[in-house]
PDB file of C-alpha atoms in Angstrom:
ATOM      1  CA  LEU A   1     182.988  80.081 241.825  1.00 51.00           C
ATOM      2  CA  SER A   2     185.346  78.594 239.296  1.00 54.00           C
ATOM      3  CA  LEU A   3     188.193  80.443 237.647  1.00 59.00           C
ATOM      4  CA  SER A   4     186.162  80.706 234.436  1.00 69.00           C
ATOM      5  CA  SER A   5     183.375  82.756 236.103  1.00 72.00           C
ATOM      6  CA  PRO A   6     183.006  86.227 234.648  1.00 88.00           C
ATOM      7  CA  PRO A   7     184.047  89.070 236.964  1.00 90.00           C
ATOM      8  CA  GLN A   8     180.494  90.475 236.905  1.00 92.00           C
ATOM      9  CA  ALA A   9     179.124  87.220 238.357  1.00 92.00           C
ATOM     10  CA  GLU A  10     181.734  87.208 241.110  1.00 92.00           C
ATOM     11  CA  ASN A  11     181.025  90.855 241.863  1.00 94.00           C
ATOM     12  CA  LEU A  12     177.284  90.199 241.985  1.00 95.00           C
ATOM     13  CA  LEU A  13     177.767  87.258 244.326  1.00 95.00           C
ATOM     14  CA  TYR A  14     179.997  89.353 246.578  1.00 96.00           C
ATOM     15  CA  GLN A  15     177.389  92.154 246.687  1.00 97.00           C
ATOM     16  CA  LEU A  16     174.624  89.664 247.507  1.00 97.00           C
ATOM     17  CA  GLN A  17     176.688  88.204 250.328  1.00 97.00           C
ATOM     18  CA  GLU A  18     177.427  91.688 251.702  1.00 97.00           C
ATOM     19  CA  ASN A  19     173.755  92.707 251.522  1.00 97.00           C
ATOM     20  CA  PHE A  20     172.633  89.472 253.140  1.00 98.00           C
ATOM     21  CA  GLN A  21     175.138  89.913 255.979  1.00 97.00           C
ATOM     22  CA  ALA A  22     174.092  93.535 256.522  1.00 97.00           C
ATOM     23  CA  LEU A  23     170.411  92.549 256.576  1.00 97.00           C
ATOM     24  CA  THR A  24     171.108  89.707 259.003  1.00 97.00           C
ATOM     25  CA  GLU A  25     172.961  92.078 261.336  1.00 97.00           C
ATOM     26  CA  LYS A  26     170.132  94.626 261.135  1.00 97.00           C
ATOM     27  CA  ILE A  27     167.491  92.015 261.964  1.00 97.00           C
ATOM     28  CA  THR A  28     169.590  90.664 264.828  1.00 97.00           C
ATOM     29  CA  LEU A  29     170.078  94.156 266.255  1.00 97.00           C
ATOM     30  CA  ARG A  30     166.357  94.875 265.947  1.00 97.00           C
ATOM     31  CA  ASN A  31     165.560  91.649 267.829  1.00 97.00           C
ATOM     32  CA  ILE A  32     168.063  92.501 270.569  1.00 97.00           C
ATOM     33  CA  LEU A  33     166.597  95.984 270.975  1.00 96.00           C
ATOM     34  CA  SER A  34     163.087  94.547 271.072  1.00 97.00           C
ATOM     35  CA  TRP A  35     164.057  92.127 273.828  1.00 96.00           C
ATOM     36  CA  ALA A  36     165.844  94.916 275.722  1.00 97.00           C
ATOM     37  CA  ARG A  37     162.644  96.988 275.662  1.00 96.00           C
ATOM     38  CA  ARG A  38     160.628  94.006 276.891  1.00 97.00           C
ATOM     39  CA  ILE A  39     163.074  93.426 279.740  1.00 97.00           C
ATOM     40  CA  ASP A  40     162.927  97.122 280.685  1.00 96.00           C
ATOM     41  CA  ASP A  41     159.121  96.952 280.707  1.00 97.00           C
ATOM     42  CA  LEU A  42     159.183  93.794 282.814  1.00 96.00           C
ATOM     43  CA  GLU A  43     161.591  95.373 285.321  1.00 96.00           C
ATOM     44  CA  LYS A  44     159.329  98.430 285.591  1.00 96.00           C
ATOM     45  CA  HIS A  45     156.249  96.269 286.184  1.00 96.00           C
ATOM     46  CA  VAL A  46     158.056  94.235 288.842  1.00 95.00           C
ATOM     47  CA  ALA A  47     159.215  97.428 290.562  1.00 95.00           C
ATOM     48  CA  ASP A  48     155.654  98.783 290.468  1.00 95.00           C
ATOM     49  CA  LEU A  49     154.335  95.539 291.940  1.00 95.00           C
ATOM     50  CA  MET A  50     156.974  95.582 294.675  1.00 93.00           C
ATOM     51  CA  THR A  51     156.068  99.184 295.527  1.00 93.00           C
ATOM     52  CA  GLU A  52     152.376  98.313 295.592  1.00 91.00           C
ATOM     53  CA  ALA A  53     153.021  95.242 297.740  1.00 90.00           C
ATOM     54  CA  GLY A  54     155.054  97.372 300.148  1.00 88.00           C
ATOM     55  CA  ARG A  55     152.191  99.819 300.488  1.00 80.00           C
ATOM     56  CA  GLU A  56     149.730  96.994 301.154  1.00 76.00           C
ATOM     57  CA  ASN A  57     152.013  95.508 303.813  1.00 72.00           C
ATOM     58  CA  THR A  58     152.372  98.930 305.474  1.00 67.00           C
ATOM     59  CA  ASP A  59     148.602  99.392 305.522  1.00 64.00           C
ATOM     60  CA  GLU A  60     148.108  95.949 307.081  1.00 64.00           C
ATOM     61  CA  GLU A  61     150.708  96.675 309.787  1.00 63.00           C
ATOM     62  CA  PHE A  62     148.814  99.773 310.889  1.00 59.00           C
ATOM     63  CA  ARG A  63     145.503  97.878 311.078  1.00 59.00           C
ATOM     64  CA  VAL A  64     146.851  95.247 313.490  1.00 53.00           C
TER      65      VAL A  64
END
């Protein structure tokens, strides 16, 4: 802004920038948390599959 800008305009611009930054941070945090939940779910599913595969291998060993 130029030196001739009224203080209210500068204040409004500052508030808009602050609100935009806060909103950006909130959205970014929400996305990170969403991905963290997806990774946790994926790890649980992989662990479940590994457990199930271990049980199947154990059953096959006893049949031989």
